[in-house]
Tab-separated table of C-alpha atoms and ligand atoms in Angstrom:
chain	number	residue	atom	x	y	z
A	1	MET	CA	146.534	55.805	56.183
A	2	ASN	CA	148.228	58.826	53.855
A	3	ARG	CA	144.879	60.210	53.614
A	4	LYS	CA	144.603	60.640	57.181
A	5	ILE	CA	148.064	63.302	57.517
A	6	ASN	CA	147.376	66.802	57.573
A	7	LEU	CA	150.087	67.686	55.119
A	8	LEU	CA	150.266	71.400	56.255
A	9	GLU	CA	150.654	70.902	59.524
A	10	LEU	CA	154.010	68.824	59.088
A	11	SER	CA	156.935	69.822	59.530
A	12	THR	CA	158.709	70.950	56.186
A	13	GLN	CA	161.333	67.489	57.408
A	14	GLU	CA	158.304	65.443	57.799
A	15	PHE	CA	156.863	66.435	54.447
A	16	VAL	CA	160.151	65.550	52.541
A	17	LYS	CA	160.170	62.036	54.225
A	18	PHE	CA	156.524	61.749	53.025
A	19	LEU	CA	157.374	62.528	49.913
A	20	ASN	CA	160.048	60.644	49.574
A	21	GLN	CA	158.363	57.576	50.873
A	22	ASN	CA	155.696	57.932	47.964
A	23	HIS	CA	158.555	58.545	45.639
A	24	ILE	CA	157.844	62.338	44.936
A	25	ARG	CA	160.711	64.333	43.638
A	26	LYS	CA	159.102	67.158	41.513
A	27	PHE	CA	155.612	68.589	42.322
A	28	TYR	CA	153.712	71.484	41.285
A	29	PHE	CA	150.182	73.472	41.839
A	30	VAL	CA	148.982	75.290	38.868
A	31	TYR	CA	146.203	77.476	38.456
A	32	ASN	CA	143.751	75.809	35.460
A	33	LYS	CA	142.041	78.989	33.655
A	34	LYS	CA	138.874	76.386	32.062
A	35	LEU	CA	138.470	74.830	36.001
A	36	LYS	CA	139.360	78.449	37.803
A	37	LYS	CA	141.164	76.447	40.505
A	38	ILE	CA	144.878	75.481	41.470
A	39	ILE	CA	145.636	71.947	40.523
A	40	SER	CA	148.281	69.284	41.548
A	41	SER	CA	150.419	67.476	39.887
A	42	HIS	CA	149.907	64.538	42.110
A	43	LYS	CA	146.295	63.474	43.317
A	44	LEU	CA	148.183	62.723	46.875
A	45	LEU	CA	149.039	66.559	47.145
A	46	ASN	CA	145.158	67.471	46.459
A	47	PRO	CA	145.053	68.979	50.278
A	48	ILE	CA	147.804	71.653	49.622
A	49	ALA	CA	145.879	72.658	46.563
A	50	ASP	CA	142.674	72.642	48.540
A	51	PHE	CA	144.026	74.877	51.308
A	52	ILE	CA	145.619	77.497	48.735
A	53	ASN	CA	142.243	77.387	46.478
A	54	ASN	CA	140.529	78.512	49.788
A	55	ASP	CA	142.921	81.031	51.223
A	56	LYS	CA	141.786	84.421	51.079
A	57	ARG	CA	145.016	85.934	52.729
A	58	ASP	CA	147.950	84.828	50.641
A	59	PHE	CA	146.581	83.167	47.313
A	60	ASN	CA	146.048	85.698	45.105
A	61	PHE	CA	145.169	83.139	41.698
A	62	HIS	CA	149.026	82.610	41.408
A	63	GLU	CA	150.073	81.448	38.188
A	64	GLY	CA	152.226	78.313	39.399
A	65	MET	CA	154.205	76.866	41.993
A	66	PHE	CA	156.876	74.403	41.886
A	67	PHE	CA	158.926	72.187	43.959
A	68	GLN	CA	161.725	69.658	44.262
A	69	ILE	CA	163.422	67.695	46.748
A	70	THR	CA	167.012	67.952	46.444
A	71	LYS	CA	169.161	65.056	45.433
A	72	LYS	CA	171.781	65.280	48.252
A	73	TYR	CA	170.814	66.392	51.211
A	74	ASP	CA	166.805	66.193	51.295
A	75	THR	CA	166.006	70.316	51.064
A	76	LEU	CA	162.710	71.569	49.954
A	77	GLN	CA	163.115	73.974	47.050
A	78	SER	CA	160.416	76.185	45.238
A	79	ALA	CA	159.178	78.749	42.912
A	80	PHE	CA	156.324	80.358	43.540
A	81	ILE	CA	155.340	82.361	40.097
A	82	HIS	CA	152.794	84.886	41.000
A	83	ARG	CA	151.847	87.069	37.987
A	84	THR	CA	153.812	87.004	34.700
A	85	ASN	CA	152.230	89.589	32.206
A	86	ARG	CA	154.508	92.474	32.477
A	87	GLY	CA	157.606	89.559	31.842
A	88	GLN	CA	159.058	86.582	34.072
A	89	ALA	CA	158.678	86.295	37.334
A	90	ALA	CA	161.341	87.817	39.421
A	91	GLY	CA	162.098	87.638	42.910
A	92	GLY	CA	165.043	86.599	45.431
A	93	VAL	CA	165.196	82.818	46.948
A	94	ARG	CA	165.036	83.067	50.964
A	95	PHE	CA	166.356	80.131	52.876
A	96	TRP	CA	164.499	79.983	56.278
A	97	ALA	CA	163.718	77.463	58.970
A	98	TYR	CA	159.872	77.311	59.143
A	99	ASN	CA	157.502	75.952	61.540
A	100	ASN	CA	155.474	74.010	59.487
A	101	VAL	CA	154.020	73.218	55.684
A	102	GLU	CA	151.492	75.598	55.761
A	103	ASP	CA	154.095	78.717	56.853
A	104	PHE	CA	156.354	77.622	53.956
A	105	PHE	CA	153.331	77.679	51.024
A	106	ARG	CA	152.057	81.195	52.696
A	107	ASP	CA	155.475	82.800	52.923
A	108	GLY	CA	156.089	81.911	49.084
A	109	LEU	CA	152.566	83.075	48.306
A	110	ARG	CA	152.996	86.169	50.147
A	111	LEU	CA	156.164	86.923	48.904
A	112	SER	CA	155.744	86.141	45.362
A	113	LYS	CA	153.178	88.565	45.486
A	114	GLY	CA	154.713	91.260	46.988
A	115	MET	CA	157.128	90.992	43.921
A	116	THR	CA	154.915	91.286	41.476
A	117	HIS	CA	153.614	94.747	43.416
A	118	LYS	CA	157.210	95.923	43.772
A	119	ASN	CA	158.040	95.316	40.420
A	120	ALA	CA	155.086	96.698	38.724
A	121	LEU	CA	154.986	99.778	41.039
A	122	ALA	CA	158.664	100.355	39.634
A	123	GLY	CA	157.543	100.542	36.035
A	124	LEU	CA	160.039	97.205	35.798
A	125	TRP	CA	159.166	94.887	33.053
A	126	TRP	CA	159.298	91.726	35.072
A	127	GLY	CA	156.377	89.454	36.975
A	128	GLY	CA	156.586	88.680	40.232
A	129	GLY	CA	157.901	85.578	42.182
A	130	LYS	CA	160.040	84.295	44.641
A	131	GLY	CA	161.935	80.918	45.528
A	132	VAL	CA	161.727	79.515	48.811
A	133	MET	CA	164.223	76.507	50.763
A	134	ALA	CA	163.302	75.095	53.516
A	135	GLN	CA	166.561	74.611	55.860
A	136	ASN	CA	166.386	70.829	57.016
A	137	THR	CA	168.049	70.741	60.300
A	138	ASN	CA	169.753	67.080	59.674
A	139	PHE	CA	172.561	69.065	57.959
A	140	ASN	CA	174.973	72.270	58.810
A	141	ILE	CA	174.200	74.368	55.931
A	142	LYS	CA	177.227	76.687	57.061
A	143	ASP	CA	179.426	73.559	55.478
A	144	PRO	CA	180.903	74.754	52.088
A	145	GLU	CA	179.951	71.662	50.568
A	146	ILE	CA	176.684	70.765	51.386
A	147	ARG	CA	176.027	74.898	50.979
A	148	ASN	CA	177.163	74.638	47.254
A	149	SER	CA	175.255	71.476	46.421
A	150	ILE	CA	172.276	72.748	47.451
A	151	TYR	CA	172.652	75.853	45.798
A	152	GLN	CA	173.804	74.197	42.376
A	153	GLU	CA	170.606	71.832	42.704
A	154	TYR	CA	168.305	74.971	42.651
A	155	GLY	CA	170.037	76.538	39.952
A	156	GLU	CA	169.467	73.240	38.018
A	157	PHE	CA	165.769	73.286	39.157
A	158	ILE	CA	165.662	77.380	37.974
A	159	THR	CA	167.219	76.053	34.347
A	160	SER	CA	163.988	73.043	34.315
A	161	LEU	CA	161.506	75.896	34.685
A	162	ASN	CA	162.673	77.309	30.888
A	163	GLY	CA	162.902	80.924	32.155
A	164	CYS	CA	159.245	81.407	34.034
A	165	TYR	CA	160.993	82.494	37.161
A	166	VAL	CA	164.275	84.491	37.098
A	167	THR	CA	165.706	84.139	41.128
A	168	ALA	CA	167.794	86.676	43.203
A	169	GLU	CA	169.171	86.995	46.696
A	170	ASP	CA	167.107	87.138	49.546
A	171	VAL	CA	167.344	86.857	53.057
A	172	GLY	CA	169.273	83.763	53.944
A	173	THR	CA	171.011	83.751	50.773
A	174	ASN	CA	174.288	85.165	50.192
A	175	VAL	CA	176.645	86.074	47.297
A	176	ASN	CA	178.478	82.879	47.077
A	177	ASP	CA	175.020	81.210	47.054
A	178	MET	CA	174.260	83.550	43.762
A	179	ALA	CA	177.447	81.889	42.099
A	180	ASN	CA	176.546	78.501	42.957
A	181	ILE	CA	173.169	79.087	41.363
A	182	PHE	CA	174.634	80.895	38.263
A	183	SER	CA	176.976	77.883	37.847
A	184	LYS	CA	173.718	76.377	37.203
A	185	THR	CA	171.263	78.793	35.307
A	186	ARG	CA	171.095	81.638	32.813
A	187	PHE	CA	167.908	82.426	34.813
A	188	THR	CA	169.235	84.648	37.698
A	189	THR	CA	169.837	88.045	38.811
A	190	CYS	CA	172.129	89.128	41.622
A	191	ILE	CA	175.091	87.471	40.546
A	192	PRO	CA	178.558	88.499	41.956
A	193	PHE	CA	180.006	91.676	41.412
A	194	ASN	CA	183.229	89.858	39.709
A	195	ILE	CA	181.645	88.290	37.330
A	196	GLY	CA	179.188	90.824	35.904
A	197	GLY	CA	177.045	91.396	38.498
A	198	SER	CA	175.671	94.677	39.922
A	199	GLY	CA	176.824	94.753	43.114
A	200	ASN	CA	175.535	95.540	46.629
A	201	PRO	CA	172.487	97.807	46.235
A	202	SER	CA	172.613	99.447	49.356
A	203	ILE	CA	173.137	102.493	48.285
A	204	PRO	CA	170.401	103.257	45.693
A	205	THR	CA	168.517	101.808	48.333
A	206	ALA	CA	169.420	104.492	50.591
A	207	ARG	CA	169.091	106.948	48.113
A	208	GLY	CA	165.246	105.550	47.324
A	209	VAL	CA	164.421	106.184	50.850
A	210	VAL	CA	165.371	109.747	50.799
A	211	ALA	CA	162.936	110.303	47.548
A	212	GLY	CA	160.461	108.813	49.417
A	213	MET	CA	161.093	111.298	52.313
A	214	LYS	CA	161.164	114.144	50.095
A	215	ALA	CA	157.787	113.368	48.357
A	216	ALA	CA	156.113	112.796	51.676
A	217	LEU	CA	157.098	116.268	52.912
A	218	ASN	CA	156.500	117.721	50.146
A	219	PHE	CA	153.004	116.489	49.567
A	220	LEU	CA	152.658	117.054	53.444
A	221	SER	CA	153.389	120.641	53.929
A	222	GLY	CA	155.602	121.794	50.916
A	223	ASP	CA	158.496	121.288	52.885
A	224	THR	CA	162.349	119.815	52.428
A	225	LEU	CA	164.472	117.838	54.429
A	226	LYS	CA	166.345	120.801	55.467
A	227	GLY	CA	166.010	121.113	59.429
A	228	LYS	CA	164.383	117.829	59.568
A	229	THR	CA	164.738	115.203	62.726
A	230	VAL	CA	164.982	111.718	61.370
A	231	ALA	CA	165.085	108.524	63.791
A	232	ILE	CA	166.465	105.361	61.817
A	233	GLN	CA	166.217	101.921	63.370
A	234	GLY	CA	168.768	99.513	62.244
A	235	THR	CA	172.242	101.136	60.885
A	236	GLY	CA	173.609	98.765	58.871
A	237	ASN	CA	174.157	98.702	54.653
A	238	VAL	CA	171.515	100.755	54.505
A	239	GLY	CA	170.749	102.793	57.202
A	240	THR	CA	174.276	104.236	57.412
A	241	PRO	CA	174.740	105.315	53.784
A	242	LEU	CA	171.137	106.726	54.531
A	243	ILE	CA	172.954	108.985	57.567
A	244	LYS	CA	175.067	110.201	55.412
A	245	TYR	CA	172.270	110.958	52.236
A	246	LEU	CA	170.291	113.276	54.951
A	247	PHE	CA	172.911	115.116	56.797
A	248	ASP	CA	174.192	116.303	52.605
A	249	GLU	CA	170.352	117.439	52.616
A	250	LYS	CA	170.982	119.476	56.058
A	251	VAL	CA	168.931	117.668	58.323
A	252	LYS	CA	168.826	119.191	62.042
A	253	LYS	CA	169.371	115.847	63.381
A	254	ILE	CA	169.430	112.022	63.241
A	255	ILE	CA	168.525	109.689	65.804
A	256	ALA	CA	170.022	106.167	65.578
A	257	CYS	CA	169.802	102.496	67.059
A	258	ASP	CA	171.462	99.470	66.564
A	259	ILE	CA	171.898	96.411	68.139
A	260	PHE	CA	175.313	95.759	67.669
A	261	GLU	CA	178.154	97.572	69.451
A	262	SER	CA	180.793	97.879	66.552
A	263	ASN	CA	178.089	99.369	64.359
A	264	VAL	CA	177.180	102.145	66.979
A	265	LYS	CA	180.907	102.539	67.978
A	266	LYS	CA	181.606	102.811	63.687
A	267	LEU	CA	179.324	105.610	63.000
A	268	LYS	CA	179.823	107.512	66.192
A	269	SER	CA	183.230	108.287	64.912
A	270	GLU	CA	182.000	108.821	61.282
A	271	PHE	CA	179.888	111.403	61.793
A	272	ARG	CA	181.479	112.673	64.923
A	273	ASN	CA	181.165	116.349	63.883
A	274	LYS	CA	177.426	116.093	63.140
A	275	ASN	CA	174.387	116.118	65.170
A	276	LEU	CA	174.341	112.379	65.416
A	277	GLU	CA	172.623	110.878	68.567
A	278	VAL	CA	173.308	107.216	68.041
A	279	HIS	CA	171.855	104.370	70.746
A	280	LEU	CA	173.113	100.616	71.316
A	281	VAL	CA	169.679	98.850	71.932
A	282	ASP	CA	168.585	95.079	72.900
A	283	LYS	CA	166.548	93.660	69.953
A	284	ASN	CA	162.904	93.741	71.430
A	285	ASP	CA	163.653	97.773	72.334
A	286	THR	CA	161.468	99.844	70.012
A	287	SER	CA	162.029	102.684	72.041
A	288	ILE	CA	163.493	104.500	68.982
A	289	LEU	CA	160.237	104.543	67.459
A	290	LYS	CA	158.421	106.816	70.232
A	291	VAL	CA	161.070	109.647	70.014
A	292	ASP	CA	160.152	113.053	68.885
A	293	CYS	CA	161.231	113.304	65.002
A	294	ASP	CA	159.572	114.317	62.123
A	295	ILE	CA	160.340	111.078	59.900
A	296	LEU	CA	160.995	107.967	60.901
A	297	ALA	CA	162.808	105.192	59.191
A	298	PRO	CA	162.705	101.969	59.923
A	299	CYS	CA	165.682	100.136	58.309
A	300	ALA	CA	166.349	96.812	60.414
A	301	THR	CA	163.608	94.190	60.245
A	302	GLY	CA	160.079	93.387	59.587
A	303	ALA	CA	156.576	93.688	61.651
A	304	ILE	CA	158.022	96.684	63.996
A	305	LEU	CA	154.577	98.874	62.918
A	306	ASN	CA	152.153	96.876	65.009
A	307	SER	CA	148.951	97.713	67.573
A	308	LYS	CA	151.704	97.872	69.990
A	309	THR	CA	154.036	100.492	68.614
A	310	ILE	CA	151.520	102.578	66.432
A	311	PRO	CA	149.916	104.412	69.180
A	312	GLU	CA	153.495	105.503	70.509
A	313	ILE	CA	154.889	106.889	66.927
A	314	LYS	CA	155.168	110.533	67.423
A	315	ALA	CA	156.410	111.058	63.621
A	316	LYS	CA	154.145	112.292	60.951
A	317	ILE	CA	156.091	110.226	58.353
A	318	ILE	CA	157.451	106.714	58.082
A	319	CYS	CA	159.418	106.154	55.184
A	320	GLY	CA	162.369	103.614	55.347
A	321	ALA	CA	163.900	100.550	53.657
A	322	ALA	CA	162.947	97.594	55.894
A	323	ASN	CA	160.781	94.721	54.389
A	324	ASN	CA	157.295	93.936	55.631
A	325	GLN	CA	156.806	96.696	58.165
A	326	LEU	CA	152.977	96.361	58.505
A	327	GLU	CA	152.963	93.117	60.778
A	328	ASP	CA	149.407	93.137	59.418
A	329	PRO	CA	148.966	94.847	56.182
A	330	ILE	CA	145.748	95.773	56.345
A	331	LYS	CA	144.925	96.429	59.670
A	332	HIS	CA	148.117	98.016	60.723
A	333	ASP	CA	148.082	100.326	57.033
A	334	LEU	CA	144.560	101.640	58.812
A	335	GLU	CA	145.875	101.984	62.228
A	336	ILE	CA	148.283	104.224	60.751
A	337	PHE	CA	146.208	105.996	58.191
A	338	LYS	CA	143.487	106.705	61.057
A	339	ARG	CA	146.634	108.791	63.501
A	340	LYS	CA	146.961	110.597	60.214
A	341	ILE	CA	150.560	109.564	59.914
A	342	ILE	CA	152.100	109.155	56.136
A	343	TYR	CA	153.102	105.912	55.450
A	344	VAL	CA	154.741	105.409	52.413
A	345	PRO	CA	154.835	101.657	51.966
A	346	ASP	CA	157.826	99.526	52.108
A	347	PHE	CA	157.543	97.807	48.531
A	348	LEU	CA	157.343	101.325	47.282
A	349	THR	CA	160.659	102.949	48.878
A	350	ASN	CA	162.700	100.204	48.982
A	351	ARG	CA	162.654	99.242	45.284
A	352	MET	CA	166.300	99.912	44.648
A	353	GLY	CA	167.558	96.561	45.401
A	354	ILE	CA	165.802	94.855	42.458
A	355	VAL	CA	166.058	97.879	40.329
A	356	ASN	CA	169.714	97.442	40.969
A	357	CYS	CA	169.823	93.953	39.838
A	358	ALA	CA	166.917	93.560	37.529
A	359	ASN	CA	168.464	94.431	34.220
A	360	GLU	CA	172.221	93.075	34.817
A	361	GLN	CA	172.007	90.973	31.530
A	362	TYR	CA	172.087	94.544	29.734
A	363	GLY	CA	175.029	95.825	30.886
A	364	TYR	CA	176.504	99.130	32.765
A	365	VAL	CA	176.531	102.443	31.691
A	366	ASN	CA	177.953	105.738	33.864
A	367	ASP	CA	174.338	107.158	35.647
A	368	ASP	CA	172.408	104.654	33.822
A	369	GLN	CA	169.323	105.949	33.159
A	370	PHE	CA	167.469	102.575	33.746
A	371	ILE	CA	168.410	103.260	37.416
A	372	GLU	CA	168.927	107.021	37.986
A	373	ARG	CA	165.143	107.948	36.805
A	374	HIS	CA	164.093	105.605	39.824
A	375	LEU	CA	165.547	108.524	42.334
A	376	GLU	CA	165.103	111.540	40.112
A	377	GLN	CA	161.652	113.850	40.631
A	378	ASN	CA	159.846	113.926	36.886
A	379	TRP	CA	159.817	110.590	35.924
A	380	ASN	CA	156.199	108.918	36.036
A	381	HIS	CA	157.061	105.795	37.872
A	382	SER	CA	160.143	107.018	40.327
A	383	ILE	CA	159.691	106.646	43.533
A	384	TYR	CA	159.264	110.767	44.472
A	385	GLN	CA	156.386	110.992	41.861
A	386	THR	CA	154.681	107.310	42.749
A	387	THR	CA	154.999	108.354	46.386
A	388	LEU	CA	152.949	111.483	45.275
A	389	LYS	CA	150.439	109.798	43.328
A	390	VAL	CA	149.489	107.333	46.078
A	391	LEU	CA	149.750	109.844	48.727
A	392	SER	CA	147.204	111.980	46.600
A	393	GLU	CA	145.021	109.259	46.142
A	394	SER	CA	144.990	108.014	49.529
A	395	LYS	CA	143.861	111.635	50.490
A	396	LYS	CA	141.009	111.639	47.803
A	397	THR	CA	139.573	108.379	48.488
A	398	GLY	CA	140.159	108.019	52.071
A	399	LYS	CA	142.130	105.031	52.065
A	400	PRO	CA	144.949	103.935	53.738
A	401	THR	CA	148.429	104.467	51.639
A	402	GLY	CA	149.348	100.895	51.356
A	403	ASN	CA	145.660	99.828	50.393
A	404	VAL	CA	146.041	102.669	47.277
A	405	ALA	CA	149.404	101.661	46.762
A	406	VAL	CA	148.556	97.861	45.815
A	407	HIS	CA	145.659	98.720	44.058
A	408	LEU	CA	147.905	100.930	41.958
A	409	ALA	CA	150.386	98.158	41.677
A	410	ASP	CA	147.680	95.064	40.791
A	411	LYS	CA	146.382	97.277	37.685
A	412	LEU	CA	150.037	97.751	36.390
A	413	SER	CA	150.639	94.122	36.870
A	414	LYS	CA	148.150	93.050	34.546
A	415	GLU	CA	149.744	94.911	31.473
A	416	ASN	CA	151.402	92.809	29.064
A	417	HIS	CA	154.857	92.915	28.419
A	418	PRO	CA	155.147	95.146	25.208
A	419	ILE	CA	157.265	92.587	23.227
A	420	PHE	CA	156.545	89.570	24.503
A	421	GLY	CA	153.310	89.393	25.941
A	422	HIS	CA	152.518	87.064	28.631
A	423	ARG	CA	154.919	84.573	28.094
A	424	GLY	CA	155.479	83.294	31.595
A	425	GLU	CA	151.911	81.672	31.306
A	426	LYS	CA	153.022	79.974	28.152
A	427	ILE	CA	156.483	78.835	29.431
A	428	ILE	CA	154.237	77.041	32.493
A	429	GLU	CA	151.751	75.448	30.062
A	430	SER	CA	154.790	74.123	28.249
A	431	LEU	CA	156.013	72.910	31.315
A	432	ILE	CA	152.789	70.762	32.513
A	433	ILE	CA	152.148	69.640	28.959
A	434	ASN	CA	155.867	68.264	28.815
A	435	LYS	CA	155.250	66.621	32.500
A	436	TRP	CA	158.091	68.337	33.516
A	437	HIS	CA	157.369	66.600	37.407
A	438	GLU	CA	158.625	63.040	35.915
A	439	LYS	CA	161.804	64.010	34.978
A	440	ILE	CA	163.977	63.576	37.526
B	501	NAD	P1	171.437	94.871	57.276
B	501	NAD	O1	171.238	93.683	57.756
B	501	NAD	O2	172.726	95.276	57.054
B	501	NAD	O3	171.526	96.117	58.778
B	501	NAD	C1	170.025	95.893	59.386
B	501	NAD	C2	170.652	96.569	60.667
B	501	NAD	O4	169.653	96.632	61.700
B	501	NAD	C3	171.948	95.909	61.155
B	501	NAD	O5	173.036	96.748	61.675
B	501	NAD	C4	171.367	95.385	62.642
B	501	NAD	O6	172.310	95.162	63.690
B	501	NAD	C5	170.447	96.298	62.561
B	501	NAD	N1	168.886	95.733	63.480
B	501	NAD	C6	168.572	94.634	63.544
B	501	NAD	N2	167.642	94.630	64.545
B	501	NAD	C7	167.296	95.445	65.226
B	501	NAD	C8	166.500	96.237	66.279
B	501	NAD	N3	165.450	95.203	66.963
B	501	NAD	N4	166.922	97.243	66.328
B	501	NAD	C9	167.678	98.334	65.640
B	501	NAD	N5	168.869	97.686	64.982
B	501	NAD	C10	168.807	96.320	64.611
B	501	NAD	O7	170.684	95.274	56.312
B	501	NAD	P2	170.442	96.382	54.635
B	501	NAD	O8	170.785	95.553	54.036
B	501	NAD	O9	170.709	97.718	55.614
B	501	NAD	O10	168.571	96.462	55.159
B	501	NAD	C11	167.829	96.944	56.198
B	501	NAD	C12	166.533	96.766	55.830
B	501	NAD	O11	165.838	96.977	54.603
B	501	NAD	C13	166.187	94.574	55.691
B	501	NAD	O12	164.589	94.795	56.233
B	501	NAD	C14	166.588	94.359	54.172
B	501	NAD	O13	165.608	93.664	54.175
B	501	NAD	C15	165.573	95.685	53.406
B	501	NAD	N6	166.116	96.107	52.563
B	501	NAD	C16	167.313	96.029	51.836
B	501	NAD	C17	167.676	96.272	50.596
B	501	NAD	C18	169.075	96.397	50.351
B	501	NAD	O14	169.622	96.855	49.460
B	501	NAD	N7	170.104	96.334	51.101
B	501	NAD	C19	166.626	96.466	49.721
B	501	NAD	C20	165.406	96.139	49.732
B	501	NAD	C21	165.110	95.900	51.476
């Protein structure tokens, strides 16, 4: 009976039901070096292992993937561990409503690989990982009691993984959720400021975007931001400080847009003496991408750079904070390159979120050099230097910038941590030997 079910097509709730019927509360998929393939904890789940093994798009020899169904509120929770040579797999936990099991797995595979690249390119001694949780529509996830319980169980789950994955905040997860995770595990960053966390990273993120823009301009024409026109999509936590920093750099004009009237009004008042043009737009309005400007900064949502928008872009440089700006990371990277527009890859320029919280456990000092050096021009791994490196290599090899950045990040991600070596892999091996999935 079960064999006939296509597990990947099930909704995440149907999948949870299927797991419950088969008394599976915890399960895993790990890469077996001898067999050179992903193996699963339960035979019944082999079709998912086969799907992962055969996938060319999102699977990239991920070291391990661990899952649980929460004891209360039947929520599917996970930790995708891509690569841990540089250290424990680090990346935030996303709480999202997925269409089906395949979407859930694809998101975890893709996002965890992305974190490996972001962390390695930033020169952080962290591997790459991501938590993904599927919202269960049978429960009101805004109810504080339900929400606290889901995130506390996630904290317990993270503890059970013995430190191969260190979680953080991501889409759908808030500061209070992080406090709930922290109440059950030490393996987390991005904890609230009032209990020793590093606080909102948006200001350093905006400064990181400015560093990327400066490098791109220097590369393009030996020029600076002075006198330039910049278009910004999205004036939220990052977009707003970005406007301030760009005016500090003496740009000539900023054209910005947002979908919330309150944001637009606030900006008009805050920058009334500056040359800022700010528009209220509909969420499907992409006219900001067509404006005449030197630099386009996507700071709202992902997938904004696609076959429909790319031909209309007038900017010479694209450099912004939004995650996953390219709708298709290969096809649209190439389309932009062919248009001779410089694209500074998002995971290079928006790294300051993870940089800001990555080393929380080491305490804080004024003008912390472990944060500031990412924003300076001379450190080898700084946003500025890495952008220059990627743009030069792209020019030399005739390859699009996203492709070059991924290649560079991939190489760096295979360097072993100078003290701990490839310890994440050892932790995963221990979990399997100790039959992690049977410990409920
Ligand atoms: P935010 O939610 O505070 O701001 C996004 C803004 O974009 C909001 O004001 C929203 O109203 C606006 N917006 C949404 N859709 C829009 C549309 N179609 N057109 C115009 N405006 C639109 O988020 P944020 O923290 O400023 O982050 C911006 C982007 O950068 C996100 O993609 C985020 O994932 C990414 N990012 C942020 C950080 C950080 O430190 N905050 C770090 C890394 C990446």
